[in-house]
Coordinates of C-alpha atoms in Angstrom, one line a residue:
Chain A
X211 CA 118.9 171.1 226.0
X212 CA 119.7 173.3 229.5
X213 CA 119.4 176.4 226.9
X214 CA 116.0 174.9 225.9
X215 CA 115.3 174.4 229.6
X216 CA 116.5 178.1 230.5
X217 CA 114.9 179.4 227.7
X218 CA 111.3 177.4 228.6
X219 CA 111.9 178.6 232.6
X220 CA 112.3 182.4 230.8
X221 CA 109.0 182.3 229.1
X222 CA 107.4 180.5 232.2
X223 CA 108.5 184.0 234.2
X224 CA 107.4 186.0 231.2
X225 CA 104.1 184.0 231.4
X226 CA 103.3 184.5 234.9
X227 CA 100.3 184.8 236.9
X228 CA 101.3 187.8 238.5
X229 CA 101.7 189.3 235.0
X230 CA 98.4 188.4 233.7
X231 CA 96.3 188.8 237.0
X232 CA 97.4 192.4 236.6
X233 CA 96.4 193.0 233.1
X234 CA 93.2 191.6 234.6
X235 CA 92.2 193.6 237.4
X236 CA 93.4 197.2 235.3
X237 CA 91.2 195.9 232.6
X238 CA 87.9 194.7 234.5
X239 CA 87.9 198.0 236.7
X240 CA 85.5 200.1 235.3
X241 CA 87.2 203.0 235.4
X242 CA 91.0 203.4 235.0
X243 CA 93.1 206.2 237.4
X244 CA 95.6 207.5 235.9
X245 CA 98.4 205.8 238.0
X246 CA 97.0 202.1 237.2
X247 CA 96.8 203.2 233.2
X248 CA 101.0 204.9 233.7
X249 CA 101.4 201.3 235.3
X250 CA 100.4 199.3 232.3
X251 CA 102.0 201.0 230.0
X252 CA 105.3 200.6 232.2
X253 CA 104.3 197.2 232.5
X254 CA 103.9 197.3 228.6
X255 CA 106.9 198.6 227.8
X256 CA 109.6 195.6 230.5
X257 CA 107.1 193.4 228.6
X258 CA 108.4 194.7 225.2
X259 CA 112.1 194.5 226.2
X260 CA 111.3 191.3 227.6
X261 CA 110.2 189.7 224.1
X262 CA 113.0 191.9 222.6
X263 CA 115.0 190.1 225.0
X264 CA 113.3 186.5 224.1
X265 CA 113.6 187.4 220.8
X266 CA 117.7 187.6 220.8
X267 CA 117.4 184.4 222.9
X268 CA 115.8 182.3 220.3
X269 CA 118.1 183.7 217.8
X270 CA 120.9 182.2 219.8
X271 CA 119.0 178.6 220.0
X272 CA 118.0 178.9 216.2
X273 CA 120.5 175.7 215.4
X274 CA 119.0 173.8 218.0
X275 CA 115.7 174.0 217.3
X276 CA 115.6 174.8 214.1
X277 CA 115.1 177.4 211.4
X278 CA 111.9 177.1 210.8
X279 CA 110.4 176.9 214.1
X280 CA 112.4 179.8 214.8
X281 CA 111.2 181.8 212.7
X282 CA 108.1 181.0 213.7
X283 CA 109.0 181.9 217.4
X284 CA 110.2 184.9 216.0
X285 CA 107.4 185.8 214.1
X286 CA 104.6 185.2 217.1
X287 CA 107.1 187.6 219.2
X288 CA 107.2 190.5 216.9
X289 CA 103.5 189.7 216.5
X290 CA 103.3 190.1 220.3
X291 CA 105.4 192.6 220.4
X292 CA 103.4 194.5 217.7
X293 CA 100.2 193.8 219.9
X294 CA 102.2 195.4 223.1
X295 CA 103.2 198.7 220.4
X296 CA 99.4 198.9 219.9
X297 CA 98.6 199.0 223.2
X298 CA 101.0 200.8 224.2
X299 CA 99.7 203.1 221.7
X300 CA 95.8 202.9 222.8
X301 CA 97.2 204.0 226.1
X302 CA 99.1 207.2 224.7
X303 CA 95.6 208.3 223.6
X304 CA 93.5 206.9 226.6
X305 CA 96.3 209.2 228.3
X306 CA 94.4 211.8 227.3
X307 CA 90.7 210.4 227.5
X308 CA 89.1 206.8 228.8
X309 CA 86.3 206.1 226.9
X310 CA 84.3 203.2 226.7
X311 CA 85.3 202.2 223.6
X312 CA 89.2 202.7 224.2
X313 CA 88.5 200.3 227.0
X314 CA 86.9 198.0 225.2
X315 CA 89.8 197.6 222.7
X316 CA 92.1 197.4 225.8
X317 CA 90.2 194.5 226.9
X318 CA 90.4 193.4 223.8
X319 CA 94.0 193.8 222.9
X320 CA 95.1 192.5 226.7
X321 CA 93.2 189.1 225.8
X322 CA 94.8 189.0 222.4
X323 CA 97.6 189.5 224.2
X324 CA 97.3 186.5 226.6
X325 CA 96.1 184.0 223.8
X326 CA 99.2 184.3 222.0
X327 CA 100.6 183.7 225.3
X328 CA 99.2 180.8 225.6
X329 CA 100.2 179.5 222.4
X330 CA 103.7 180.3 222.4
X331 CA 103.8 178.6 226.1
X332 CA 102.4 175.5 224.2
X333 CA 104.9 176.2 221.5
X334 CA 107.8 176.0 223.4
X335 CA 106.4 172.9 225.2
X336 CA 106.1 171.0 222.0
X337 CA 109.6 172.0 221.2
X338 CA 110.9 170.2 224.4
X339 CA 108.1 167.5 223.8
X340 CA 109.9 167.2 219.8
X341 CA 113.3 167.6 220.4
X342 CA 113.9 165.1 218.2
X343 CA 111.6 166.2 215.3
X344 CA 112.9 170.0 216.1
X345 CA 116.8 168.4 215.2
X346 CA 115.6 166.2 212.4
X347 CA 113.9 170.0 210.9
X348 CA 116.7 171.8 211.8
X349 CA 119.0 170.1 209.3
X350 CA 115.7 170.0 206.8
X351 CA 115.5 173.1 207.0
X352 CA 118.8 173.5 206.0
X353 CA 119.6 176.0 209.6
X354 CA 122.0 173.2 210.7
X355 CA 124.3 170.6 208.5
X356 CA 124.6 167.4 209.7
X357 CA 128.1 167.5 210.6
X358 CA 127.1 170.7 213.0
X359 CA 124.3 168.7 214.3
X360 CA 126.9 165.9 214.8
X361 CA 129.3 168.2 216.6
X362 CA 126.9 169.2 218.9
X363 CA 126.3 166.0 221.1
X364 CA 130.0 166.8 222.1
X365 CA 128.9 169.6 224.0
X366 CA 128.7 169.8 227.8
X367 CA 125.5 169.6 229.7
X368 CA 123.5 167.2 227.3
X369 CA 122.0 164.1 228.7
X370 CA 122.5 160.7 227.4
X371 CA 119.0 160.7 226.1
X372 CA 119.4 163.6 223.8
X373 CA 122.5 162.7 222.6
X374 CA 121.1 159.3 221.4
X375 CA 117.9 161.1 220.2
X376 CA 120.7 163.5 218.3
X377 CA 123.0 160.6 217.0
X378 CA 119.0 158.6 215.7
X379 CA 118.5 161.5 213.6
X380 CA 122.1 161.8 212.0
X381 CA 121.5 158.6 211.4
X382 CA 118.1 158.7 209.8
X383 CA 119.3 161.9 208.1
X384 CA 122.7 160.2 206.4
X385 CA 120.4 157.4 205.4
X386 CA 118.0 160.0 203.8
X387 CA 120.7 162.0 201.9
X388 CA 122.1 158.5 200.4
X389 CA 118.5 158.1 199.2
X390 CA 117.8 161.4 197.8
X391 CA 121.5 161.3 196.3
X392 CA 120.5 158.0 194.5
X393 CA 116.6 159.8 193.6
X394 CA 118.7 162.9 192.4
X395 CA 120.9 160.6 190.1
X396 CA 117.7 159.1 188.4
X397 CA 115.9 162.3 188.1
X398 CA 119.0 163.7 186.5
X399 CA 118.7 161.2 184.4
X400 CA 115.3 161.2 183.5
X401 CA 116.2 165.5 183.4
X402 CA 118.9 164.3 180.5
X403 CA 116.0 162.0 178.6
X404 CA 113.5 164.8 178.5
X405 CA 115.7 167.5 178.0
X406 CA 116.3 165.7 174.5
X407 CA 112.9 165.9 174.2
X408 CA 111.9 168.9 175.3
X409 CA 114.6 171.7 174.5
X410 CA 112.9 174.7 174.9
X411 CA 112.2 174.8 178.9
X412 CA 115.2 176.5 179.7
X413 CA 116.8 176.2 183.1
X414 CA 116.5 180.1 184.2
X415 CA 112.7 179.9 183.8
X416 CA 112.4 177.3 186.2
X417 CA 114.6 178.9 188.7
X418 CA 112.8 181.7 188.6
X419 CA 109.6 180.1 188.7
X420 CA 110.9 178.4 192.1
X421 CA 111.9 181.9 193.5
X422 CA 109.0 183.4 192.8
X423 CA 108.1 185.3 196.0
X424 CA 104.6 186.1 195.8
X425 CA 103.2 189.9 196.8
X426 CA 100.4 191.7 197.5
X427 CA 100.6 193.9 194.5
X428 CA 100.9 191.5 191.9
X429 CA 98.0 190.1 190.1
X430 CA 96.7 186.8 188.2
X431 CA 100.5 185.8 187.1
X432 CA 101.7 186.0 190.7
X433 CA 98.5 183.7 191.7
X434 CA 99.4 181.6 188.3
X435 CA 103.0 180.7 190.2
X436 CA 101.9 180.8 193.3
X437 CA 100.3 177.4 191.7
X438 CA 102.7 176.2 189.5
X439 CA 104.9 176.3 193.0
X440 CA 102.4 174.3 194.7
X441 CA 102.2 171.9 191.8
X442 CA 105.7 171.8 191.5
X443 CA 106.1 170.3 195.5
X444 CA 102.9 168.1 194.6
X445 CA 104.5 166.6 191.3
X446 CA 107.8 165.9 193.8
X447 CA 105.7 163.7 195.6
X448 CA 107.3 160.0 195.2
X449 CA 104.6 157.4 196.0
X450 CA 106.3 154.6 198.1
X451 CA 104.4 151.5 199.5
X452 CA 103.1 152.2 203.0
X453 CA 103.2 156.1 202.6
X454 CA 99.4 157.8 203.4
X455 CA 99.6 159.9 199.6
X456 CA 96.3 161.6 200.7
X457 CA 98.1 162.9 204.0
X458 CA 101.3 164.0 202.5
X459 CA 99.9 165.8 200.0
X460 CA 98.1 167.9 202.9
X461 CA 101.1 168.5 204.9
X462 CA 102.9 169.8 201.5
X463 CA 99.7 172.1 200.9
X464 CA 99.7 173.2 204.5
X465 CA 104.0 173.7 204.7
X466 CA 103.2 175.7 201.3
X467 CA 100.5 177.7 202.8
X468 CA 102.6 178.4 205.9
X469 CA 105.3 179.7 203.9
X470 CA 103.1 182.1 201.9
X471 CA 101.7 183.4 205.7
X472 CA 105.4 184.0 206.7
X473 CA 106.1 185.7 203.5
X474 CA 102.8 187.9 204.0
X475 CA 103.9 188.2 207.3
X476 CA 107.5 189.6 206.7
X477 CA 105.8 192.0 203.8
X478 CA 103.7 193.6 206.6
X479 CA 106.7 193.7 208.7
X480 CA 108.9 195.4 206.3
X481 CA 106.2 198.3 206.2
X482 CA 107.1 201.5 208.5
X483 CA 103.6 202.0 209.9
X484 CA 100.8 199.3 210.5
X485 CA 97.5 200.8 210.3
X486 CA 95.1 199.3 212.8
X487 CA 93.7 196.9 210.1
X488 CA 97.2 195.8 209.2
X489 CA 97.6 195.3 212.6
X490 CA 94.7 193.2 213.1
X491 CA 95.4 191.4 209.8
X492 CA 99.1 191.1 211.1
X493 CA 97.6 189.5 214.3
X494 CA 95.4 187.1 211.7
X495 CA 98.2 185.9 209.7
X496 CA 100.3 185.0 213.1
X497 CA 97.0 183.4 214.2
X498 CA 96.9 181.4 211.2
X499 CA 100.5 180.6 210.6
X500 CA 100.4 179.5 214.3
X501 CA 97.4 177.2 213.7
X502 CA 99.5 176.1 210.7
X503 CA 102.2 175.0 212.3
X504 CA 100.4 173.2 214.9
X505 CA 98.4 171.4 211.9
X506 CA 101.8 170.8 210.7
X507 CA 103.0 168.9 214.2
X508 CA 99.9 167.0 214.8
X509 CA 100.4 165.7 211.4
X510 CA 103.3 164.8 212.2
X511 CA 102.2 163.5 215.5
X512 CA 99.4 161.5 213.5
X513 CA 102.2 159.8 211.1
X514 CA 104.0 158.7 214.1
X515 CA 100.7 157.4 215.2
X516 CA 100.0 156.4 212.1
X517 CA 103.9 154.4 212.0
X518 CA 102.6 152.9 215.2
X519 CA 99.0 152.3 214.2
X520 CA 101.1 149.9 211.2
X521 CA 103.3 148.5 213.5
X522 CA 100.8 147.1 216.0
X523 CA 98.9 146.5 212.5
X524 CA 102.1 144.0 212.0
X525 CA 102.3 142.5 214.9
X526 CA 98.5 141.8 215.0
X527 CA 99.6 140.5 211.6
X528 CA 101.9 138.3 212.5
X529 CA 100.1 136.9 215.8
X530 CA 96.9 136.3 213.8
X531 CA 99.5 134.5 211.2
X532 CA 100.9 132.3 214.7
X533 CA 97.9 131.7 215.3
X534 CA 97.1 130.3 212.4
X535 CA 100.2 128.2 212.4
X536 CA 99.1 126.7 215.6
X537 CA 95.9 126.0 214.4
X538 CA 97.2 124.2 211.6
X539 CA 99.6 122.1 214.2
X540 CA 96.3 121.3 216.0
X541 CA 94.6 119.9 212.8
X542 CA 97.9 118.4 212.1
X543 CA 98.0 116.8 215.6
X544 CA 94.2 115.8 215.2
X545 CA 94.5 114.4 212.1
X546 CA 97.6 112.0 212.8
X547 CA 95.4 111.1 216.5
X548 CA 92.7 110.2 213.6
X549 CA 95.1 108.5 211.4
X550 CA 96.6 106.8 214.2
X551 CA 93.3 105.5 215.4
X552 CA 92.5 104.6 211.9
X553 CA 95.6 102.7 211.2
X554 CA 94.5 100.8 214.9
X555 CA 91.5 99.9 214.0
X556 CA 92.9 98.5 210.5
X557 CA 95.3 96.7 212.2
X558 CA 92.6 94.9 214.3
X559 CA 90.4 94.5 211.3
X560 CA 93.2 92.9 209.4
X561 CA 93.9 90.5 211.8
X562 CA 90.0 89.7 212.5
X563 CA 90.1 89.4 209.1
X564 CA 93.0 86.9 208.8
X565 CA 91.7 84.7 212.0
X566 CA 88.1 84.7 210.0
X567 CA 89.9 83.4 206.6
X568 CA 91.9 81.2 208.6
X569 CA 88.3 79.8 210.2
X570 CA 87.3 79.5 206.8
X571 CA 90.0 77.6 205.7
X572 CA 89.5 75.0 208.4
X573 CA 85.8 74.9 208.1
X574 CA 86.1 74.3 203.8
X575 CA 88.8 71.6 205.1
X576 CA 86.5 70.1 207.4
X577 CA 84.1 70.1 204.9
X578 CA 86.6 69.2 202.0
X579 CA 87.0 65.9 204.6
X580 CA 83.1 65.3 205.0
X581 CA 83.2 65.5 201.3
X582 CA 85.7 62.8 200.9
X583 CA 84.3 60.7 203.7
X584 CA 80.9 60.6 202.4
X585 CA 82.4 60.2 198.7
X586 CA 84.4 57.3 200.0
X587 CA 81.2 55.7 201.4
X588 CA 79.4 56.9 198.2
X589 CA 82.4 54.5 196.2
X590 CA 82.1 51.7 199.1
X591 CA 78.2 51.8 198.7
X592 CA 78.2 52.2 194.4
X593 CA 81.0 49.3 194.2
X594 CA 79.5 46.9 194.1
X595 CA 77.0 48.2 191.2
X596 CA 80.4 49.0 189.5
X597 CA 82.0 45.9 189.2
X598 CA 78.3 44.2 188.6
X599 CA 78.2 46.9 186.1
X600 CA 81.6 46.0 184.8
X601 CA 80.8 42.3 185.0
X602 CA 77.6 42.9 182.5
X603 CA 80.0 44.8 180.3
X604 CA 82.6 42.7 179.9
X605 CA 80.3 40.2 179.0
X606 CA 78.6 42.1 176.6
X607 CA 82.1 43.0 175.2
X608 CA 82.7 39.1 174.9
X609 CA 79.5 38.7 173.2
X610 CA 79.7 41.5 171.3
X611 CA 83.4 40.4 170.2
X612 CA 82.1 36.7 169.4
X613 CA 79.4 38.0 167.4
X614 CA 82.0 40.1 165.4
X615 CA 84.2 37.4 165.0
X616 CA 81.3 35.1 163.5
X617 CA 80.6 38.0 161.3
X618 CA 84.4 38.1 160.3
X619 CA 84.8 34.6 159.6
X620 CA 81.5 34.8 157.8
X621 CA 83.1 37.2 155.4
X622 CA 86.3 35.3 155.1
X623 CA 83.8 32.3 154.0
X624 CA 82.3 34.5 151.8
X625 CA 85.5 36.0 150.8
X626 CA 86.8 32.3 149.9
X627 CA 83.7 31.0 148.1
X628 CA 84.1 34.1 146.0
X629 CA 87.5 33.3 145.6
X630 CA 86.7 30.0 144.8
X631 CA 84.3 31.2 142.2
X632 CA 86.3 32.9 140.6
X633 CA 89.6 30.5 140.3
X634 CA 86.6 28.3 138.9
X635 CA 86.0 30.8 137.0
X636 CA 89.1 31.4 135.6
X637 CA 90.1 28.0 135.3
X638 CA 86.8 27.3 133.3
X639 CA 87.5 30.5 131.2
X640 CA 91.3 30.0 130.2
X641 CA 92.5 26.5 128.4
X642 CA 96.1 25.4 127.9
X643 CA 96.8 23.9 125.1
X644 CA 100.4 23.3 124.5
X645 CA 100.4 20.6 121.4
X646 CA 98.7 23.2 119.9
X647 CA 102.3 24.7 118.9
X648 CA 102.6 21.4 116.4
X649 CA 99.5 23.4 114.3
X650 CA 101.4 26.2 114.3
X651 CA 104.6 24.7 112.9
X652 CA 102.2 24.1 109.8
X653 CA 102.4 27.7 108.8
X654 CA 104.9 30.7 108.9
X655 CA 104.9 32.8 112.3
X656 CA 105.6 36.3 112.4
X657 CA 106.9 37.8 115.7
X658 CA 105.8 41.7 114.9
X659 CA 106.2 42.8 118.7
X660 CA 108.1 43.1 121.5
X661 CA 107.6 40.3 123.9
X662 CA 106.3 41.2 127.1
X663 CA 107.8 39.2 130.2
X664 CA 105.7 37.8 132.7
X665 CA 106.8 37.1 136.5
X666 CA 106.7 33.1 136.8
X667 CA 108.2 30.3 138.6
X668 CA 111.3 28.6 136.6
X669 CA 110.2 27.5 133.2
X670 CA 110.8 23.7 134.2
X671 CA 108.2 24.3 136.5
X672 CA 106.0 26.1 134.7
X673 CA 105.9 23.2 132.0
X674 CA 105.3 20.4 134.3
X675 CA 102.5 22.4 135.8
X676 CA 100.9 23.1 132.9
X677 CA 101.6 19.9 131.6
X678 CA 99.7 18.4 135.1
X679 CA 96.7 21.0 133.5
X680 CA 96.4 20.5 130.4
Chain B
X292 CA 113.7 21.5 123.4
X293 CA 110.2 19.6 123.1
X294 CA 108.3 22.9 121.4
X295 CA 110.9 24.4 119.8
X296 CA 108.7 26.8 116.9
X297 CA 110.7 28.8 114.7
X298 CA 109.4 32.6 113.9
X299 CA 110.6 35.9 111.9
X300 CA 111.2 38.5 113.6
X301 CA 111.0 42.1 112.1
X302 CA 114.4 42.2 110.5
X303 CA 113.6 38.8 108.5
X304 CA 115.7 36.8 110.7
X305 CA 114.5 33.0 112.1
X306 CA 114.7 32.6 115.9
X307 CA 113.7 29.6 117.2
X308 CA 111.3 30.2 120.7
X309 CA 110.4 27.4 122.9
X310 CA 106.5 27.4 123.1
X311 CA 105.3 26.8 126.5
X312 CA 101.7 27.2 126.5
X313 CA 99.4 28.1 124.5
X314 CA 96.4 29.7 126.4
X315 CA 93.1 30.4 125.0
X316 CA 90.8 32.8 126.5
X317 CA 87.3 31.6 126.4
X318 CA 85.6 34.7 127.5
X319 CA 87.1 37.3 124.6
X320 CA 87.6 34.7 122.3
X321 CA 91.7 34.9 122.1
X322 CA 94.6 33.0 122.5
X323 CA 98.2 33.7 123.6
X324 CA 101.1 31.9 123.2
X325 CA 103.7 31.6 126.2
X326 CA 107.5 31.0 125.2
X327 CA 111.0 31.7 126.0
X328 CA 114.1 32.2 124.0
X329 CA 117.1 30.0 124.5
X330 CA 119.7 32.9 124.2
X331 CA 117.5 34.4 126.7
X332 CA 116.1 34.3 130.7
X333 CA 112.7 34.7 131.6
X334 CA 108.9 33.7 130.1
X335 CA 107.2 36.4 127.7
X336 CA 104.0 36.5 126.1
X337 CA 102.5 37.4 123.4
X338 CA 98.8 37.4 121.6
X339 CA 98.4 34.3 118.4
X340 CA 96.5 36.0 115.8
X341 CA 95.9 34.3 112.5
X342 CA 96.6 36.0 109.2
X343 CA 95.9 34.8 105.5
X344 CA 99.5 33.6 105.1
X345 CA 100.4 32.2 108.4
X346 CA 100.4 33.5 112.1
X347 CA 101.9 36.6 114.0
X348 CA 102.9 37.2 117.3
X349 CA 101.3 40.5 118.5
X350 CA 101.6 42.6 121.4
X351 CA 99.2 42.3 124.6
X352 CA 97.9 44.6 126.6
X353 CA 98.3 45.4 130.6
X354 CA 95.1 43.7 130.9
X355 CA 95.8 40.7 128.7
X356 CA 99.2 40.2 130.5
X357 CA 97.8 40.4 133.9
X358 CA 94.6 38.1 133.0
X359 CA 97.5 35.4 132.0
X360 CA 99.6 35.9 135.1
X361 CA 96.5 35.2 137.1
X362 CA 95.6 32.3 134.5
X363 CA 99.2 30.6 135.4
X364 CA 99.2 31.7 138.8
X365 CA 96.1 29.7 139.8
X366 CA 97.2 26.4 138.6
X367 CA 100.9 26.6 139.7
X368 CA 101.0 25.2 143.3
X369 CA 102.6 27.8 145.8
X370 CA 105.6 26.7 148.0

């Protein structure tokens, strides 16, 4: 960090006031002497040997801040360092003869010359402001391993800060490479499944389709990989809940489009001799590779927010969710007050309710006692009618008795005389004659049948009686 | 014995009966002839009925027994 301080408090003198406030007044002068115009150009060239000298610098801090915003340093220094060649160039010539339009393209080239200032001064702000990010990038990038990255809270001159900021992203970085070691294994396998199925995408056409470096010569195939590239980082893209798809997709177009600059970039670099327009499309691509990157960071930036924004969406979660809770409690609390109050109110209407039935009880026993006192004078009063009543009846049950006995005795007479009737009857219908049996010695008698016994006193009896008969 | 009347029976053989009554029904114009044997307990009964070479001793009904019973009944005096 005291590099990235010492490297900051560089630009800073590179950046001065001084500096610019003399670029100013040779430029707004209307006409330039001779000795101001030799003066810029030696200012020019300690400017040139001054990024040169920047440039080595940020070489030296690559692992700290990273590869890639290295080379992006790097690439806004040669740019600037190209613009200062330029000028340096215009100057050769307006050696020779200041015209208007030379001066113009001074003024134009010294402003140029202060925007990119500008940015890399905010550039190397942000990379103080994102010293975390820058180390988390580094090791992305692959400029710095993790172990390096590790090793380097160890040396002297770091605050506390940083080195907890550096041992975060080991951290977050380990736990990122166990992740993508377990993706890896799955898409390897997945790789095996559809190999089977698909045998004839070889592995050397897609290596060369990821290395691929497009160029300004070649023509509708380049373009054709340039997509398939793109499509290739898109397809990569593994949804996971709470991601913003829409968002990452844009920072991998934008980190793909930044990469194409840089290459377009380095292409123009590579050539000997920049014509002007090369020069001016050089200082386009740095403007838009700059803008880029910044896009890049305020994504970034807006993802943090974004983690934050989801946080404080939580917390609001779970305070509305509290809330709720202790709303609940309330209509808990309420409704046992109410149940409470109910079951008071029951209680007192269930004993009202048992001192009224017990009221009623006495009341239907006073009652039950009129009842029997005015039954008992009822009986005391009616009596009297009974027993006359009785009285009358029994003598009606004697009369009625008397009357059946007549009756009775006046079928027993009637019963007799009948009986007498018919004794008389029979006496007058059957005759005994025993002598009779002195006829029938006359004659022969035949007993043919059985003689049927008859139930009758002894025989002695019998003989007197019917001797007394006949 | 006072009434002694001597009878064949079916097998040809005499038996002498003593006759104790000799009862003659008014109403349906018959007569009966009460007896007992000496070998014998007990009073039995049987219907006279004349026949061209003497008489025969025949045997009564239900009805003419119990109209008999009743007959000596009435004029024997009850204990």
């Amino acid at each position: 960090m005291k590099d990235l301080e010492n490297f900051t408090e560089f630009y800073a003198l590179y950046n001065s006031e001084h500096f610019k406030e003399r670029l100013t007044s040779i430029s707004s002068s209307s006409k330039l002497p001779e000795e101001k115009v030799s003066e810029l150009k030696k200012t020019i060239e300690r400017r040139i040997s001054q990024l040169k000298a920047l440039k080595d610098y940020v070489k030296q801090i690559t692992p700290l801040i990273g590869n890639k915003m290295a080379n992006d340093l790097l690439i806004s220094i040669d740019a600037n360092i190209e613009s200062l060649e330029v000028t340096d160039k215009t100057l050769k010539g307006m050696m020779d003869s200041i015209t208007a339009d030379g001066f113009d393209l001074l003024k134009e080239n010294v402003n140029t010359l202060n925007d990119k200032m500008f940015e890399l001064d905010n550039i190397v702000a942000k990379i103080d402001s994102n010293f975390e990010d820058s180390l988390y990038y580094s090791v992305v990038s692959g400029a710095v391993t993790i172990d390096e990255l590790e090793s380097m809270k160890n040396k002297p001159g770091l605050s506390d800060e940083k080195i907890d900021m550096i041992e975060k992203t080991v951290e977050r970085l380990t736990k990122e490479k166990e992740q993508t070691a377990e993706a890896e294994d799955q898409a390897e396998q997945q790789a095996v499944e559809d190999e089977k199925g698909n045998e004839s995408e070889t592995t050397d056409e897609v290596v060369e389709e990821t290395i691929a470096v497009p160029s300004v010569s070649d023509g509708d195939a380049v373009t054709e990989t340039v997509v398939d590239e793109l499509q290739r980082r898109l397809d990569q893209i593994v949804y996971q809940p709470g991601m913003n798809y829409a968002q990452t997709v844009a920072y991998v177009r934008a980190e793909y489009e930044l990469e194409q600059l840089d290459k377009q970039i380095e292409a123009l670099k590579g050539k000997e001799k920049l014509s002007f327009k090369e020069s001016v499309l050089l200082n386009q691509l740095v403007n838009q590779s700059t803008d880029l990157m910044l896009m890049l960071q305020a994504m970034n930036l807006s993802r943090k927010e974004q983690r934050r924004e989801g946080q404080i969406f939580d917390v609001n979660q779970r305070l509305d969710e509290q809330n709720a809770r202790i709303q609940r409690e309330q209509e808990q609390r309420e409704t046992y007050q109410s149940r409470t109050l109910q079951f008071i109110s029951l209680a007192r209407e269930h004993r009202l309710t048992a001192r009224m039935e017990q009221i009623q009880a006495h009341m239907t026993r006073i009652q039950s006692n009129q009842r029997t006192s005015s039954l008992l004078a009822f009986d005391k009063q009616y009596k009297r009618l009974i027993r006359k009543s009785r009285r009358k009846a029994r003598g009606q049950v004697v009369t009625q008795r008397a009357t059946e006995a007549i009756e009775e005795l006046r079928a027993l007479r009637n019963d007799v005389v009948n009986e007498i009737n018919n004794v008389r009857a029979d006496v007058e219908r059957f005759i005994h004659r025993p002598e009779l049996v002195d006829h029938l010695r006359e004659k022969p008698v035949t007993l043919n049948a059985q003689p049927v016994p008859i139930m009758l006193p002894e025989v002695d009896e019998l003989e007197a009686t019917i001797a007394r008969a006949a | 014995m006072e009434n002694a009347l001597v009878v064949k029976n079916q097998d040809g053989k005499e038996v002498t009966v003593n006759v104790i009554d000799i009862i003659e029904d008014t109403v349906n114009n018959k007569q009966y002839v009460c007896y007992n044997f000496t070998e014998m307990d007990g009073v039995f009964i049987s219907r006279l009925v004349e026949t061209e070479e003497g008489y025969s001793l025949e045997t009564v009904t239900e009805e003419e027994r119990d109209a008999v019973e009743s007959s000596l009944a009435q004029i024997v005096p009850e204990e």
